[in-house]
Tab-separated table of C-alpha atoms and ligand atoms in Angstrom:
chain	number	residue	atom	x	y	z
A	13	UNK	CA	63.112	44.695	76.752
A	14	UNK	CA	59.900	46.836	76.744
A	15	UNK	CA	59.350	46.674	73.126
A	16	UNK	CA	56.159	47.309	72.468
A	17	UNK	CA	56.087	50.054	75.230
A	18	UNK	CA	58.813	51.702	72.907
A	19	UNK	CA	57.150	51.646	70.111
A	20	UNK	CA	53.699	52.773	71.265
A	21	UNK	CA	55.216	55.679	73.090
A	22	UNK	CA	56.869	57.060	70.024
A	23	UNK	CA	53.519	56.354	68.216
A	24	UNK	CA	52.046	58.204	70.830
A	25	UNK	CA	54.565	60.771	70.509
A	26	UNK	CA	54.183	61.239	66.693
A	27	UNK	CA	50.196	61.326	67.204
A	28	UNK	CA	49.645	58.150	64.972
A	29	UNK	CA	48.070	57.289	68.368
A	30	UNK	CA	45.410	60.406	69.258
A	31	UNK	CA	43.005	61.428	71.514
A	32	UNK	CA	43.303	60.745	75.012
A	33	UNK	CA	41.010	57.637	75.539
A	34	UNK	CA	42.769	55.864	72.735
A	35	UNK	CA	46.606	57.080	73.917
A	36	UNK	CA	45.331	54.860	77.349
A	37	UNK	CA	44.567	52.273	75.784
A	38	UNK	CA	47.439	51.793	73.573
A	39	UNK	CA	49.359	52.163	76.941
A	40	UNK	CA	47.594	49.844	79.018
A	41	UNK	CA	47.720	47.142	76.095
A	42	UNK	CA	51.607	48.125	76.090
A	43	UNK	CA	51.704	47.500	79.642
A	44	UNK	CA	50.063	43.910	78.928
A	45	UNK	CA	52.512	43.032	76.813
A	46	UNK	CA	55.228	43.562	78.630
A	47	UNK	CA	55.204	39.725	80.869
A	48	UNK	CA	55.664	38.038	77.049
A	49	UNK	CA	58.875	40.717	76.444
A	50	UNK	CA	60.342	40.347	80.273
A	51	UNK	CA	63.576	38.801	81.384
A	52	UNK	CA	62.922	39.714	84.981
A	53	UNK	CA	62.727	37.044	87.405
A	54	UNK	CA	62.114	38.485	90.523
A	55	UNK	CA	59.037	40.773	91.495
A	56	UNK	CA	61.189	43.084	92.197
A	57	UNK	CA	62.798	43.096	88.546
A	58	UNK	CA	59.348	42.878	87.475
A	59	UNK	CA	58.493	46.562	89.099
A	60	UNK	CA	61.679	47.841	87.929
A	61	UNK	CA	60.626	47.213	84.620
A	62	UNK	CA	57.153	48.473	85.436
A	63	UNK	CA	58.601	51.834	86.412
A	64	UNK	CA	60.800	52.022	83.284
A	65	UNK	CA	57.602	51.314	81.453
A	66	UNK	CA	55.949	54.066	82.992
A	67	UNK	CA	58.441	56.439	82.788
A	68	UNK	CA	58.763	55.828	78.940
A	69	UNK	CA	54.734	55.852	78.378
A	70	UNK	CA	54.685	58.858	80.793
A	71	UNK	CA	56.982	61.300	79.172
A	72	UNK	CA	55.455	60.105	75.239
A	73	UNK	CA	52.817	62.717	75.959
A	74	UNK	CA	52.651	65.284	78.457
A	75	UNK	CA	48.491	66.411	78.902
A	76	UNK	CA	47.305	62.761	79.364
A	77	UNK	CA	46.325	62.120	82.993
A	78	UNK	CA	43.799	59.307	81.813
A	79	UNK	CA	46.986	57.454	80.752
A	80	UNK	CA	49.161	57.904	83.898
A	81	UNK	CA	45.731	57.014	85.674
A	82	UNK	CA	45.681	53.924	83.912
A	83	UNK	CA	49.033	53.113	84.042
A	84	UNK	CA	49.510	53.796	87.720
A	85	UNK	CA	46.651	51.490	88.655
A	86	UNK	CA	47.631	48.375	86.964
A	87	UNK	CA	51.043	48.894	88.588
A	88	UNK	CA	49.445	49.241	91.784
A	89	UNK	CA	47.995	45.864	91.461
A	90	UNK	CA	51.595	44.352	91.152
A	91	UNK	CA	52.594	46.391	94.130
A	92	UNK	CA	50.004	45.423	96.373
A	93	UNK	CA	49.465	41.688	95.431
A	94	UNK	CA	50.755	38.799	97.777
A	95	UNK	CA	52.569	36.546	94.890
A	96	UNK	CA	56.298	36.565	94.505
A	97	UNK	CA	55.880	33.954	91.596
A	98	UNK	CA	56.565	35.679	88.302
A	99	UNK	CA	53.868	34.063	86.798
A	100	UNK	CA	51.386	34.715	88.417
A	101	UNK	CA	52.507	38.708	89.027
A	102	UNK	CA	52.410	38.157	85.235
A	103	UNK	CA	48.359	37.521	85.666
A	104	UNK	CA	47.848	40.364	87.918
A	105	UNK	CA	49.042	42.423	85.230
A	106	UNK	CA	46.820	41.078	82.350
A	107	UNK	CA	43.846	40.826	84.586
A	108	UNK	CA	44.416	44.450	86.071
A	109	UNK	CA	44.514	45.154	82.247
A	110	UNK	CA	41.535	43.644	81.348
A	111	UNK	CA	39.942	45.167	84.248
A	112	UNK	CA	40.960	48.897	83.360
A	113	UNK	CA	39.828	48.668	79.351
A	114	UNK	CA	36.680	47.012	80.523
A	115	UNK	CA	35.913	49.748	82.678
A	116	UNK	CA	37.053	52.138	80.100
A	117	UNK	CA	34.312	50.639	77.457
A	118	UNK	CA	31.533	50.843	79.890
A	119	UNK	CA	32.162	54.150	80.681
A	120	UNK	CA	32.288	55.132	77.173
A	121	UNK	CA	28.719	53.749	77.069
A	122	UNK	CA	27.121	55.197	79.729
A	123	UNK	CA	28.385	58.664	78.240
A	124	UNK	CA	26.931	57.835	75.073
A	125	UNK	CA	23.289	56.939	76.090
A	126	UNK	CA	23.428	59.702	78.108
A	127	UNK	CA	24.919	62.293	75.603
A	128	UNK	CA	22.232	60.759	73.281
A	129	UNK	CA	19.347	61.862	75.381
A	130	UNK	CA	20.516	65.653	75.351
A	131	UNK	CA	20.437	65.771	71.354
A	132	UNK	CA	16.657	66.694	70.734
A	133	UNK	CA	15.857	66.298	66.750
A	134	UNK	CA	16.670	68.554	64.452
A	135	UNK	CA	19.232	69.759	66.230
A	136	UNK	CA	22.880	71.213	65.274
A	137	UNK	CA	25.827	70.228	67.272
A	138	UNK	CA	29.243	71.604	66.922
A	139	UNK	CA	32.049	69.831	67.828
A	140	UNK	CA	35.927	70.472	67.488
A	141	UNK	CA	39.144	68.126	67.274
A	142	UNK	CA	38.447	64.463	67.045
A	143	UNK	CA	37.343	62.892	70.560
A	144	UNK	CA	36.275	59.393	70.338
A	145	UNK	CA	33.822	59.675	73.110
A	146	UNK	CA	31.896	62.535	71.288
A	147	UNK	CA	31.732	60.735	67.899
A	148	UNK	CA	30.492	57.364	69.623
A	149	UNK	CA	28.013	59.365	71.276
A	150	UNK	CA	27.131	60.692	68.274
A	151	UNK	CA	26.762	57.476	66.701
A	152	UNK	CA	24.923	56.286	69.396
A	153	UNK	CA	22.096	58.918	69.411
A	154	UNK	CA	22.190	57.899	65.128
A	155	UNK	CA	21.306	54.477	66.124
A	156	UNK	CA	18.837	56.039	68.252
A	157	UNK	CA	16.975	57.575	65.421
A	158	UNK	CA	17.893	61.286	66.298
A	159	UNK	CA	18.012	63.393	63.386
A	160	UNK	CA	20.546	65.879	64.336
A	161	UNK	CA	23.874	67.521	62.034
A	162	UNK	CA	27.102	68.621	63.018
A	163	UNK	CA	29.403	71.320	62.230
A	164	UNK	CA	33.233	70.870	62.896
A	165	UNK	CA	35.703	72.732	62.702
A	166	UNK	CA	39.130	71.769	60.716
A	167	UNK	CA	41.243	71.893	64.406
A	168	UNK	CA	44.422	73.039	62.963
A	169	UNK	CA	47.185	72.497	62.750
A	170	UNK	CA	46.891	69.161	62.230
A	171	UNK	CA	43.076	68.687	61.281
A	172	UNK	CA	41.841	66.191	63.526
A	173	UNK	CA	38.657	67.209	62.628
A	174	UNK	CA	38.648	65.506	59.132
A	175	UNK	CA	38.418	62.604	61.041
A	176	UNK	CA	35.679	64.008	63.118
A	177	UNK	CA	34.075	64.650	59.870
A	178	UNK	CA	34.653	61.322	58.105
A	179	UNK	CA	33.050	59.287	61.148
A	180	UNK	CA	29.934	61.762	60.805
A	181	UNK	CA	29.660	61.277	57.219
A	182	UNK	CA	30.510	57.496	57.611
A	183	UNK	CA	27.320	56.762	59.626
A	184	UNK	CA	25.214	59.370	57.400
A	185	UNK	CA	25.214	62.791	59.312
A	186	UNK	CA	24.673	65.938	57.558
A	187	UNK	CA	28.419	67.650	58.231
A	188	UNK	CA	29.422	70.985	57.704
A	189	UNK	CA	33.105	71.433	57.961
A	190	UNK	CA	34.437	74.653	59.506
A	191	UNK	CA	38.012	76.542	59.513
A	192	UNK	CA	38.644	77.484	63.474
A	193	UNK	CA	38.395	80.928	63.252
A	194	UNK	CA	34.167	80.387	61.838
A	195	UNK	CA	33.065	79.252	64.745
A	196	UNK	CA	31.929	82.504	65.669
A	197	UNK	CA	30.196	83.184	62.438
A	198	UNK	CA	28.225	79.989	62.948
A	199	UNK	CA	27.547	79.819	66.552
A	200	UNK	CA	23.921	81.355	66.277
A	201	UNK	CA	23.000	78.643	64.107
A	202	UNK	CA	24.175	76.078	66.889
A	203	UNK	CA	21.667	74.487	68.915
A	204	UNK	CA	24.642	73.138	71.400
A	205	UNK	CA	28.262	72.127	71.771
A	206	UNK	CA	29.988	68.607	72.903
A	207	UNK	CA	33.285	68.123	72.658
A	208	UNK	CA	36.081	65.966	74.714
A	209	UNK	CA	38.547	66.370	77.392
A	210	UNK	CA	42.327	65.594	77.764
A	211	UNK	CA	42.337	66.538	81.586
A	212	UNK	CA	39.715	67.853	84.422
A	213	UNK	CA	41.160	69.949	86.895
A	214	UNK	CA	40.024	69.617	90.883
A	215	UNK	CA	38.438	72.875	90.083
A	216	UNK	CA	36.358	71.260	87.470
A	217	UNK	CA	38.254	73.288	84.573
A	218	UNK	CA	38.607	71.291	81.529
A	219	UNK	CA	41.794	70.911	79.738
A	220	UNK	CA	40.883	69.965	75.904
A	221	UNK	CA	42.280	70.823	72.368
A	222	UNK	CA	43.414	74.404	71.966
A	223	UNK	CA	40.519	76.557	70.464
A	224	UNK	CA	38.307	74.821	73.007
A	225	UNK	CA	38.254	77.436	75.384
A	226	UNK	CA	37.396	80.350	72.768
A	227	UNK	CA	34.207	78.095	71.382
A	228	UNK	CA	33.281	77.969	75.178
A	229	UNK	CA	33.487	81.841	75.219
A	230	UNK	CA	31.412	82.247	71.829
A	231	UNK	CA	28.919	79.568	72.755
A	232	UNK	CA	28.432	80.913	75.562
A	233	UNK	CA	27.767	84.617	74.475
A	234	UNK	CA	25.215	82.721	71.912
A	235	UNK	CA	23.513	80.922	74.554
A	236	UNK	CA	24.173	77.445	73.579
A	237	UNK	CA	24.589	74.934	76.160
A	238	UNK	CA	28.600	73.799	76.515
A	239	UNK	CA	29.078	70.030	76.937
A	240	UNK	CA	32.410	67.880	77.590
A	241	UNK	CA	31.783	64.267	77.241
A	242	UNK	CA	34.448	62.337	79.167
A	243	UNK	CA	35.201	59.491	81.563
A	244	UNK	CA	35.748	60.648	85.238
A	245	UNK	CA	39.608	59.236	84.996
A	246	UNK	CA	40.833	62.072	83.331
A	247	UNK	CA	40.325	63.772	86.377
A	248	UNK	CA	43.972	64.642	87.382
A	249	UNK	CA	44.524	64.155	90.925
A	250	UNK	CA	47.961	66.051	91.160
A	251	UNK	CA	46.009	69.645	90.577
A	252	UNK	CA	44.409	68.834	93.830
A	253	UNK	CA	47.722	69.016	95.606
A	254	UNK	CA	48.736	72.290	93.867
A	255	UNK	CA	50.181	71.021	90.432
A	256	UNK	CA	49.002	72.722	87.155
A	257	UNK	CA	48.159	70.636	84.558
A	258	UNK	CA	50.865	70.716	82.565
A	259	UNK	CA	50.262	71.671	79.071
A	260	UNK	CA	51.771	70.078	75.990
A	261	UNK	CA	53.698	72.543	73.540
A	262	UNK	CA	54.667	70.804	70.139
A	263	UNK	CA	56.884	71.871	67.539
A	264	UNK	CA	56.653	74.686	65.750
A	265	UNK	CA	56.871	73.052	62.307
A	266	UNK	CA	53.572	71.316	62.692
A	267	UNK	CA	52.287	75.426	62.419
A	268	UNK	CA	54.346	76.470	59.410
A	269	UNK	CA	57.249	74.004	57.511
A	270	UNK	CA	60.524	76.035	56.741
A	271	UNK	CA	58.919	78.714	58.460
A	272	UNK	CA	61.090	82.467	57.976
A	273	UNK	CA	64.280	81.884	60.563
A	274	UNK	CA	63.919	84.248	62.694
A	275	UNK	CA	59.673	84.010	63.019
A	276	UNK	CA	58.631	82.784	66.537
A	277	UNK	CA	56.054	80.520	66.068
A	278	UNK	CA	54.084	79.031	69.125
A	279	UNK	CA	52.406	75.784	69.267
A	280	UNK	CA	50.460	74.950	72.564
A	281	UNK	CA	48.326	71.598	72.026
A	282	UNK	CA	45.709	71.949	74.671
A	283	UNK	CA	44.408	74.832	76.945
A	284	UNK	CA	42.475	75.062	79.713
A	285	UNK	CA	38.474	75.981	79.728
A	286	UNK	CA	36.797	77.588	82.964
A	287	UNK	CA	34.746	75.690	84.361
A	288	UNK	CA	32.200	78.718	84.056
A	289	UNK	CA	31.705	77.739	80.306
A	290	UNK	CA	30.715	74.346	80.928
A	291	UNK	CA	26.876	73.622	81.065
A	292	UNK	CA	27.782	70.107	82.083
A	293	UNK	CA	30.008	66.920	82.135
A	294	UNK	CA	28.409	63.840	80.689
A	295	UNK	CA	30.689	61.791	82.787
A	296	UNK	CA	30.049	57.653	83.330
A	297	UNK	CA	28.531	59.276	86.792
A	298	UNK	CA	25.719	61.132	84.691
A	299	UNK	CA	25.351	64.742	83.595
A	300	UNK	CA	27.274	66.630	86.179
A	301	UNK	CA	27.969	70.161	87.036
A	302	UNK	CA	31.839	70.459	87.197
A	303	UNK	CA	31.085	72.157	90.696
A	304	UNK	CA	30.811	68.263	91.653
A	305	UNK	CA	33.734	66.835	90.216
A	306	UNK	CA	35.320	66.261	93.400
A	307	UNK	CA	32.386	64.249	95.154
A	308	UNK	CA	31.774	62.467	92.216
A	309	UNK	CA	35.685	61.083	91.860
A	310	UNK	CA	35.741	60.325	95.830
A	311	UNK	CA	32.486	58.592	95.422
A	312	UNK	CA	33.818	56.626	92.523
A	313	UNK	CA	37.399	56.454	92.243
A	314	UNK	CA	38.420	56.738	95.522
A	315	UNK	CA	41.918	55.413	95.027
A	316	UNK	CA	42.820	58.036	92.648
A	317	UNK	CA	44.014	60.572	95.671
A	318	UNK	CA	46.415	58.049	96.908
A	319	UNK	CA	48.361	57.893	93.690
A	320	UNK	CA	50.403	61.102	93.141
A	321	UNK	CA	54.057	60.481	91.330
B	20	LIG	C1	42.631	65.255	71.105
B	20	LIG	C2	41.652	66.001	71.947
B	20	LIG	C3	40.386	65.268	72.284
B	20	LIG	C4	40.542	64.608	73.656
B	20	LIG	C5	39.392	63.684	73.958
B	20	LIG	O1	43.861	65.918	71.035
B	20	LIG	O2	41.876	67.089	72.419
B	20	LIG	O3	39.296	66.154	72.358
B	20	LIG	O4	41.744	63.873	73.709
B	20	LIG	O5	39.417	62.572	73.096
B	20	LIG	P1	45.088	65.230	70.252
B	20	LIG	P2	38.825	61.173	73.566
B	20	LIG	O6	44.612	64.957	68.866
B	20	LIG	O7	46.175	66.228	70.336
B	20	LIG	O8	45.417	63.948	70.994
B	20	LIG	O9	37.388	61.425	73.866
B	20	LIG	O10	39.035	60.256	72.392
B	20	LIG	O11	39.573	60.756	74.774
């Protein structure tokens, strides 16, 4: 039972799944599975399973509200639909599916042609971690004949921003690979900065990759405009009711193998960035201040504030 939820939690868990966006997707298309896996025969069964599903998915990662988002809607379609027939519960789920990852994908373009618009030519864009939004908004202002390059840093400890810089030299952008601690020493040269977001806060702080919040510091003593690109659903409606966002610590290992015994070594996977550092959130909504993020999720996602645990 809940195979495939299994195993793409501990993929999940062991990263071979990264970067917020794709963790929800992997979950959702878990979650779609799980009708061909099921022995339950009642819709109650059903949402048992459901919640074990959740639960499992849930606690793979802990900084990934677009996930839980995700998750928690689909489930809400099986809650609130009027069939008691297992099969056709079984459609609600694939259609609430289909539903979310659509949405998901036009998001993900609207960000893109609108992210593409900021890049004037000739410009040079840092970026740090790997965030697919930012590289297919990158690719997108390629195909839009922008001549632009990109600096990006290693993101260590594990250096998700080789494969930041393998897309970039994939579709034929200049890139200039940085370790984490140069991004000061290149900054002036940096016309602006995009990079992604795990979480958004009901403040409008951004919860991203950690270094994220010290390139928001050192862009903005440089002058260059701060952008996060990222769907609206990683808006995390617990922090409106009081919760932090929690933030994921990994092991220490991933820092330093066989490290000395007694050494402590700390390895926090995200931080928070003020929402004073961010020029603007190229959201599926537009190009927002995150003053606005509020309005613009009750405008859009209403449901979101009814769906706390
Ligand atoms: C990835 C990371 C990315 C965001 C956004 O961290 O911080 O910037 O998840 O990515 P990790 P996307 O590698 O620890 O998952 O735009 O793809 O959602």
């Amino acid at each position: 039972m809940l195979r495939s939820v299994k195993n793409t939690a501990e993929k999940i868990r062991q990263m071979q799944i990264q970067g917020a966006h794709n963790v929800a997707i992997a979950a959702i298309e878990a979650i779609e599975k799980i009708p061909n896996e099921s022995s339950a025969a009642t819709k109650k069964e059903l949402l048992e399973e459901l919640s074990q599903a959740k639960h499992i998915l849930f606690t793979s990662r802990e900084t990934e509200p677009l996930m839980r988002n995700s998750v928690r809607w689909i489930i809400s379609q099986v809650e609130q639909s009027k069939e008691t027939k297992i099969r056709q519960l079984n459609c609600v789920i694939s259609s609430a599916s289909q539903q979310f990852l659509k949405n998901l994908q036009e998001s993900k373009e609207k960000i893109a042609e609108m992210g593409s618009k900021r890049i004037r030519d000739n410009s040079v864009i840092l970026t740090h971690c790997h965030s697919s939004t930012v590289t297919y908004l990158l690719e997108k202002a390629a195909q839009d004949g922008k001549s632009f390059e990109i600096i990006c840093t290693e993101t260590r400890p594990i250096f998700q921003g080789r494969r930041t810089a393998k897309e970039m030299l994939d579709i034929g952008v200049k890139t200039t690979f940085i370790v984490d601690s140069a991004a000061r020493f290149f900054m002036n040269q940096v016309d602006l900065v995009i990079v992604g977001a795990d979480a958004i806060t009901s403040e409008g702080n951004v919860v991203n990759k950690i270094g994220t919040s010290t390139i928001a510091l050192i862009a903005t003593e440089a002058r260059a405009p701060f952008y996060v690109a990222t769907e609206l659903l990683k808006f995390d409606p617990a922090t409106m009711y009081g919760d932090y966002e929690k933030i994921e610590e990994r092991a220490p290992d991933e820092v330093w193998e066989n490290a000395p015994p007694k050494l402590v070594v700390r390895n926090p996977a995200f931080e928070v960035t003020r929402r004073d550092f961010i020029h603007g959130i190229i959201c599926e909504e537009g190009i927002i201040s995150p003053h606005s993020i509020t309005e613009a999720m009750h405008r859009k996602y209403l449901w979101i504030f009814d769906q706390k645990s």
